């Protein structure tokens, strides 16, 4: 089963299943000399952890990370870094009913079609629990990027049809929905509450921005920065749409409205009047902030009765009981930030090999 590794130089491989003994990640290609502690990693894992509020799953995973290798006296040695996160709150018997029945919207059917065998407990490898490894690796990338003054943050931009109209960065981590507009909290929280009470779920949109971006990240043509970011984000379970800058809005606009006009240079960086391109031109960063958005579907696990079929094709009724996220958005923010940080760091490490000047 290939497809579990991500990145070219800072290469991560995640492993583990939702209800297995543990999950984790191996990072190959982390530069030596970085001071890292389990506390640095834990900070990010805690932001992703289940059970943070009534708007997320009530599963009580502690997600405590253990670093097994790659450090000496708290400093990276350039050897593979291995991190382990045990599973402590898996209730596998809730999934017994679905071992032969395909839950609508889940990967059950396609995994069975491809492999002929699947770990039905909690979705196995298709579960969002797999992303603990990505978030753990992303925490290391974040620390390296911080030293280069690159900062990535995400927020929930939309839940259902309700959109944030203001962006207050300081408010994001102070509210359980991770929205950026305080004025929309009650409306959005009530919407999630009402869908949860009716045994349903709701979708939304997340925006991610990176500031302090250098120009020159990303490569022509198949390794464009936007292509790599979309692969990173679309690889998160439940993502259904991705856009950079103005994204789908450009379809109804004129060139004169969309073009970002360059107005001068300051501290070696080109200044633009606008940032409609989201910081990328020709697949390469232009020094402007990176701006991307993605749409998340409503969780497929809903407690309403649904029709489905079993693995013999026989019609069945099913009801997915258990502890699920009524809206995926709040917990997806740190996962998306981690994926963006992994891409940016990988591009920076590649740039160090891009010209003779940099290696002589
Ligand atoms: C943070 C996060 C939490 C998730 N929690 C749930 C959940 O509780 N229930 C569920 O049905 N899907 C959940 N998902 C979505 C599934 O992981 C995803 O739908 C599944 O892997 C199938 O992949 P696909 O939707 O991309 O086809 C979650 C996704 C994310 C990013």
Coordinates of C-alpha atoms and ligand atoms in Angstrom, one line a residue:
X1 CA 0.0 0.0 0.0
X2 CA 2.2 2.9 -1.2
X3 CA 1.3 6.6 -0.8
X4 CA 2.1 7.0 2.9
X5 CA 5.1 9.3 2.4
X6 CA 5.1 13.0 1.6
X7 CA 7.8 15.5 0.7
X8 CA 11.0 15.4 -1.3
X9 CA 13.8 16.4 1.1
X10 CA 11.9 16.8 4.4
X11 CA 10.2 13.5 3.8
X12 CA 7.6 12.1 6.2
X13 CA 6.0 8.7 6.4
X14 CA 3.0 8.3 8.6
X15 CA 1.9 4.9 10.0
X16 CA -0.8 3.3 12.1
X17 CA -4.5 2.8 12.1
X18 CA -7.4 4.5 14.1
X19 CA -7.9 1.5 16.5
X20 CA -4.4 0.0 16.3
X21 CA -1.9 0.1 19.2
X22 CA -0.4 3.5 18.1
X23 CA 0.1 5.9 15.3
X24 CA 3.2 7.8 14.3
X25 CA 5.6 9.3 11.8
X26 CA 9.1 8.9 10.6
X27 CA 10.8 12.0 9.3
X28 CA 13.8 11.5 7.0
X29 CA 15.7 14.6 6.0
X30 CA 15.4 16.9 9.0
X31 CA 18.5 19.2 9.2
X32 CA 20.8 18.6 12.1
X33 CA 21.2 21.1 14.9
X34 CA 17.6 22.0 15.7
X35 CA 16.6 22.1 19.4
X36 CA 13.4 20.1 19.8
X37 CA 11.4 18.7 22.7
X38 CA 8.3 16.6 23.1
X39 CA 6.7 19.8 24.5
X40 CA 7.1 21.6 21.1
X41 CA 5.3 18.7 19.4
X42 CA 2.6 18.3 22.1
X43 CA 1.5 22.0 21.7
X44 CA 0.4 21.3 18.1
X45 CA -1.1 17.8 18.9
X46 CA -3.2 19.4 21.7
X47 CA -4.7 21.8 19.2
X48 CA -5.8 18.9 17.0
X49 CA -6.9 16.7 19.9
X50 CA -10.5 15.3 20.0
X51 CA -12.8 16.3 22.8
X52 CA -11.8 20.0 22.9
X53 CA -15.4 21.3 23.0
X54 CA -18.9 20.2 22.4
X55 CA -18.4 21.2 18.7
X56 CA -15.9 18.3 18.1
X57 CA -15.9 14.6 18.7
X58 CA -16.1 13.5 22.4
X59 CA -13.5 10.8 21.9
X60 CA -11.0 11.2 24.7
X61 CA -7.6 10.6 23.1
X62 CA -4.7 12.2 25.0
X63 CA -2.4 12.1 22.0
X64 CA 0.8 12.0 24.1
X65 CA 3.8 12.0 21.8
X66 CA 7.0 10.1 22.4
X67 CA 10.1 10.9 20.4
X68 CA 12.0 7.6 19.8
X69 CA 14.9 8.6 17.6
X70 CA 16.8 11.3 15.8
X71 CA 17.7 13.5 18.8
X72 CA 20.8 13.7 21.0
X73 CA 20.7 15.9 24.0
X74 CA 17.5 17.4 22.7
X75 CA 19.0 18.4 19.3
X76 CA 18.3 16.9 15.9
X77 CA 21.2 14.8 14.6
X78 CA 20.1 14.6 10.9
X79 CA 19.1 11.0 11.4
X80 CA 15.5 9.8 11.0
X81 CA 13.2 11.2 13.7
X82 CA 10.6 8.7 14.8
X83 CA 7.5 9.7 16.9
X84 CA 4.9 7.5 18.5
X85 CA 1.4 8.5 19.7
X86 CA -0.5 5.6 21.4
X87 CA -4.2 5.1 20.9
X88 CA -5.9 5.0 24.3
X89 CA -9.6 5.6 23.7
X90 CA -10.6 3.3 20.8
X91 CA -14.0 1.6 21.3
X92 CA -13.8 -0.9 18.5
X93 CA -17.1 -2.7 19.3
X94 CA -19.1 0.4 18.0
X95 CA -17.8 -0.6 14.5
X96 CA -18.7 -4.4 14.7
X97 CA -22.0 -3.6 13.0
X98 CA -20.2 -2.1 10.0
X99 CA -17.7 -4.8 9.3
X100 CA -19.7 -6.0 6.3
X101 CA -21.8 -2.9 5.6
X102 CA -20.5 0.1 3.7
X103 CA -21.0 3.4 5.6
X104 CA -22.1 6.1 3.0
X105 CA -19.5 8.8 2.4
X106 CA -16.7 6.7 4.0
X107 CA -13.8 4.9 2.4
X108 CA -15.2 1.4 3.4
X109 CA -16.3 0.5 -0.1
X110 CA -13.3 1.8 -2.0
X111 CA -10.8 0.2 0.4
X112 CA -12.6 -3.2 0.1
X113 CA -12.7 -2.9 -3.7
X114 CA -9.0 -2.1 -3.9
X115 CA -7.5 -4.4 -1.2
X116 CA -10.2 -7.0 -0.5
X117 CA -9.4 -6.5 3.2
X118 CA -9.9 -3.6 5.5
X119 CA -9.6 -2.6 9.2
X120 CA -13.2 -1.6 9.8
X121 CA -12.4 -0.4 13.3
X122 CA -12.8 3.4 13.2
X123 CA -12.0 3.6 9.5
X124 CA -8.5 2.1 10.0
X125 CA -6.0 4.0 7.9
X126 CA -8.6 6.2 6.3
X127 CA -9.5 7.7 9.7
X128 CA -8.5 11.3 10.5
X129 CA -6.5 9.8 13.4
X130 CA -3.7 9.2 10.8
X131 CA -3.1 13.0 10.8
X132 CA -1.5 12.9 14.3
X133 CA 1.7 11.9 12.5
X134 CA 1.4 14.8 10.1
X135 CA 0.8 17.3 12.9
X136 CA 3.7 16.0 14.9
X137 CA 6.0 16.4 11.8
X138 CA 4.5 19.7 11.0
X139 CA 5.5 21.0 14.5
X140 CA 9.1 20.5 13.6
X141 CA 8.7 22.2 10.2
X142 CA 7.0 25.1 12.0
X143 CA 9.9 25.5 14.4
X144 CA 12.4 25.6 11.5
X145 CA 10.2 28.1 9.6
X146 CA 9.9 30.3 12.6
X147 CA 13.6 30.7 12.6
X148 CA 13.2 32.0 9.1
X149 CA 10.3 34.3 10.2
X150 CA 7.7 32.4 8.2
X151 CA 4.4 32.1 10.1
X152 CA 1.4 30.0 9.0
X153 CA -2.0 30.3 10.6
X154 CA -5.4 29.0 9.6
X155 CA -9.0 29.8 10.6
X156 CA -12.5 28.6 9.9
X157 CA -13.9 31.1 7.3
X158 CA -17.3 29.6 6.8
X159 CA -19.7 27.1 8.4
X160 CA -22.7 26.1 6.4
X161 CA -23.8 29.4 4.7
X162 CA -22.5 31.6 7.5
X163 CA -19.2 33.4 6.6
X164 CA -16.7 35.4 8.7
X165 CA -16.8 39.0 7.6
X166 CA -13.9 40.2 9.7
X167 CA -10.5 38.7 10.3
X168 CA -9.3 39.1 13.9
X169 CA -6.2 36.9 14.1
X170 CA -6.0 37.2 17.9
X171 CA -9.5 35.8 18.3
X172 CA -8.8 32.5 16.4
X173 CA -7.2 30.4 19.1
X174 CA -9.5 32.0 21.8
X175 CA -12.7 30.4 20.5
X176 CA -13.6 26.7 20.2
X177 CA -14.7 27.0 16.6
X178 CA -11.4 28.6 15.5
X179 CA -13.3 31.3 13.6
X180 CA -11.8 34.8 13.0
X181 CA -15.0 36.9 13.5
X182 CA -16.3 37.1 17.0
X183 CA -19.6 38.5 15.8
X184 CA -20.4 35.2 14.0
X185 CA -19.7 32.9 16.9
X186 CA -23.2 32.4 18.3
X187 CA -24.8 32.0 14.9
X188 CA -22.2 29.4 13.8
X189 CA -22.3 27.6 17.2
X190 CA -26.1 27.4 17.1
X191 CA -25.9 25.9 13.6
X192 CA -23.5 23.2 14.7
X193 CA -25.7 22.5 17.7
X194 CA -28.8 22.2 15.7
X195 CA -27.4 19.8 13.1
X196 CA -25.8 17.7 15.9
X197 CA -29.2 17.4 17.7
X198 CA -30.9 16.3 14.5
X199 CA -28.2 13.6 14.0
X200 CA -26.7 15.4 11.1
X201 CA -23.4 17.3 10.3
X202 CA -22.4 20.4 8.5
X203 CA -19.6 21.5 6.1
X204 CA -17.4 24.6 5.9
X205 CA -14.4 26.5 4.6
X206 CA -11.0 27.0 6.1
X207 CA -8.5 29.7 5.1
X208 CA -4.8 29.3 5.6
X209 CA -2.2 32.2 5.3
X210 CA 1.5 32.3 5.6
X211 CA 3.3 35.5 6.3
X212 CA 7.0 36.4 5.9
X213 CA 7.1 34.4 2.6
X214 CA 10.3 34.6 0.6
X215 CA 10.0 34.9 -3.2
X216 CA 11.2 31.8 -5.1
X217 CA 9.5 28.8 -3.4
X218 CA 8.2 26.1 -5.8
X219 CA 9.5 24.9 -9.2
X220 CA 8.2 24.6 -12.7
X221 CA 6.2 22.7 -13.9
X222 CA 4.9 19.7 -12.0
X223 CA 6.3 20.9 -8.7
X224 CA 4.6 24.2 -8.7
X225 CA 4.0 25.6 -5.2
X226 CA 0.2 25.7 -5.8
X227 CA 0.2 22.2 -7.1
X228 CA 2.1 20.9 -4.1
X229 CA -0.1 22.8 -1.7
X230 CA -3.2 21.4 -3.3
X231 CA -1.8 17.9 -3.1
X232 CA -1.0 18.5 0.6
X233 CA -4.5 19.9 1.4
X234 CA -6.5 17.5 -0.8
X235 CA -4.8 14.6 1.0
X236 CA -6.7 15.5 4.2
X237 CA -9.8 13.4 4.6
X238 CA -13.1 15.2 3.8
X239 CA -11.5 18.0 1.6
X240 CA -13.7 18.6 -1.5
X241 CA -12.4 21.9 -2.9
X242 CA -9.2 24.0 -3.0
X243 CA -8.4 27.5 -4.1
X244 CA -5.5 29.9 -4.1
X245 CA -5.9 33.7 -3.8
X246 CA -9.2 34.7 -5.4
X247 CA -9.7 31.1 -6.5
X248 CA -13.0 30.3 -8.1
X249 CA -14.0 34.0 -8.0
X250 CA -11.7 34.8 -11.0
X251 CA -14.1 33.0 -13.3
X252 CA -16.4 36.0 -13.3
X253 CA -13.7 38.7 -13.2
X254 CA -11.7 40.7 -15.8
X255 CA -7.9 40.7 -16.1
X256 CA -7.8 44.4 -15.1
X257 CA -9.5 43.5 -11.8
X258 CA -7.4 40.3 -11.1
X259 CA -3.9 41.4 -12.0
X260 CA -1.8 42.3 -8.9
X261 CA 0.0 45.6 -9.8
X262 CA 3.6 45.9 -8.7
X263 CA 4.2 49.3 -7.1
X264 CA 7.9 49.2 -6.0
X265 CA 10.5 47.5 -3.9
X266 CA 11.2 47.7 -0.2
X267 CA 13.8 45.7 1.8
X268 CA 14.6 43.7 -1.3
X269 CA 10.9 42.6 -1.7
X270 CA 8.6 43.6 -4.5
X271 CA 5.4 45.4 -3.2
X272 CA 2.0 44.7 -4.8
X273 CA -1.1 46.8 -4.7
X274 CA -3.3 43.7 -4.1
X275 CA -2.8 40.0 -3.5
X276 CA -5.4 38.4 -5.7
X277 CA -2.9 35.7 -6.8
X278 CA -2.5 34.5 -3.2
X279 CA 1.3 34.9 -3.3
X280 CA 2.1 32.6 -6.2
X281 CA 2.9 33.4 -9.8
X282 CA 3.9 30.7 -12.3
X283 CA 3.9 28.2 -9.5
X284 CA 6.6 30.2 -7.6
X285 CA 6.1 32.3 -4.5
X286 CA 6.3 36.1 -5.3
X287 CA 7.0 37.2 -1.7
X288 CA 3.4 38.2 -1.0
X289 CA 1.5 36.4 1.8
X290 CA 0.3 32.9 0.8
X291 CA -3.5 32.7 0.9
X292 CA -5.4 29.4 0.3
X293 CA -8.8 28.1 1.1
X294 CA -10.4 24.7 1.1
X295 CA -13.9 23.3 1.5
X296 CA -14.6 20.4 4.0
X297 CA -17.6 18.2 3.5
X298 CA -20.0 17.5 6.4
X299 CA -18.8 14.4 8.4
X300 CA -20.2 11.3 6.8
X301 CA -20.8 9.7 10.2
X302 CA -24.3 10.9 11.1
X303 CA -26.7 9.3 13.5
X304 CA -29.7 9.5 11.2
X305 CA -30.8 6.2 9.6
X306 CA -29.4 5.8 6.2
X307 CA -29.7 3.2 3.3
X308 CA -26.7 1.3 2.2
X309 CA -25.5 -2.1 1.0
X310 CA -23.4 -4.9 2.5
X311 CA -20.4 -6.5 0.8
X312 CA -22.7 -8.9 -1.1
X313 CA -24.6 -6.0 -2.5
X314 CA -27.7 -6.6 -0.3
X315 CA -29.6 -3.5 0.8
X316 CA -29.2 -2.6 4.4
X317 CA -30.3 0.1 6.8
X318 CA -27.7 1.5 9.1
X319 CA -27.3 4.1 11.9
X320 CA -23.8 5.3 12.7
X321 CA -23.7 5.8 16.4
X322 CA -20.5 6.8 18.2
X323 CA -18.4 9.9 18.9
X324 CA -18.0 12.0 15.7
X325 CA -17.2 15.5 14.7
X326 CA -20.5 17.3 13.8
X327 CA -18.3 19.8 11.9
X328 CA -14.8 18.9 10.8
X329 CA -13.6 22.4 10.5
X330 CA -12.3 23.4 13.9
X331 CA -10.0 20.4 14.3
X332 CA -8.8 20.6 10.6
X333 CA -7.1 23.9 11.1
X334 CA -3.9 22.7 12.8
X335 CA -3.8 19.8 10.3
X336 CA -3.9 22.2 7.3
X337 CA -1.3 24.4 8.9
X338 CA 1.0 21.4 9.4
X339 CA 0.6 20.4 5.7
X340 CA 1.3 23.9 4.5
X341 CA 4.4 24.1 6.8
X342 CA 5.7 20.8 5.5
X343 CA 5.4 22.0 1.8
X344 CA 7.1 25.4 2.5
X345 CA 10.0 23.8 4.4
X346 CA 10.5 21.2 1.7
X347 CA 10.6 23.9 -1.0
X348 CA 13.1 26.0 1.1
X349 CA 15.4 22.9 1.5
X350 CA 15.2 22.3 -2.2
X351 CA 16.1 25.9 -3.0
X352 CA 19.4 25.3 -1.1
X353 CA 20.2 22.9 -3.9
X354 CA 18.9 25.0 -6.8
X355 CA 22.0 27.0 -7.7
X356 CA 25.7 26.3 -7.8
X357 CA 26.2 29.4 -5.6
X358 CA 24.2 27.8 -2.8
X359 CA 26.3 24.6 -2.6
X360 CA 29.8 26.0 -3.1
Ligands
LIG1 C1 -10.2 16.9 11.6 C2 -11.1 15.8 10.9 C3 -12.0 15.1 11.7 C4 -12.8 14.1 11.1 N1 -13.7 13.4 11.8 C5 -14.6 12.7 11.2 C6 -15.7 12.1 12.0 O1 -15.8 12.2 13.2 N2 -16.6 11.4 11.3 C7 -16.5 11.2 9.9 O2 -17.4 10.6 9.3 N3 -15.5 11.7 9.2 C8 -14.6 12.5 9.8 N4 -13.6 13.0 9.1 C9 -13.6 12.8 7.6 C10 -13.0 11.5 7.3 O3 -11.7 11.4 7.7 C11 -13.1 11.3 5.7 O4 -14.4 11.6 5.3 C12 -12.8 9.9 5.3 O5 -11.4 9.7 5.5 C13 -13.1 9.6 3.8 O6 -12.3 10.4 3.0 P1 -12.9 11.4 2.0 O7 -14.0 12.1 2.7 O8 -11.8 12.4 1.6 O9 -13.4 10.6 0.8 C14 -12.7 13.9 9.7 C15 -11.8 14.7 8.9 C16 -11.0 15.6 9.5 C17 -10.0 16.4 8.7

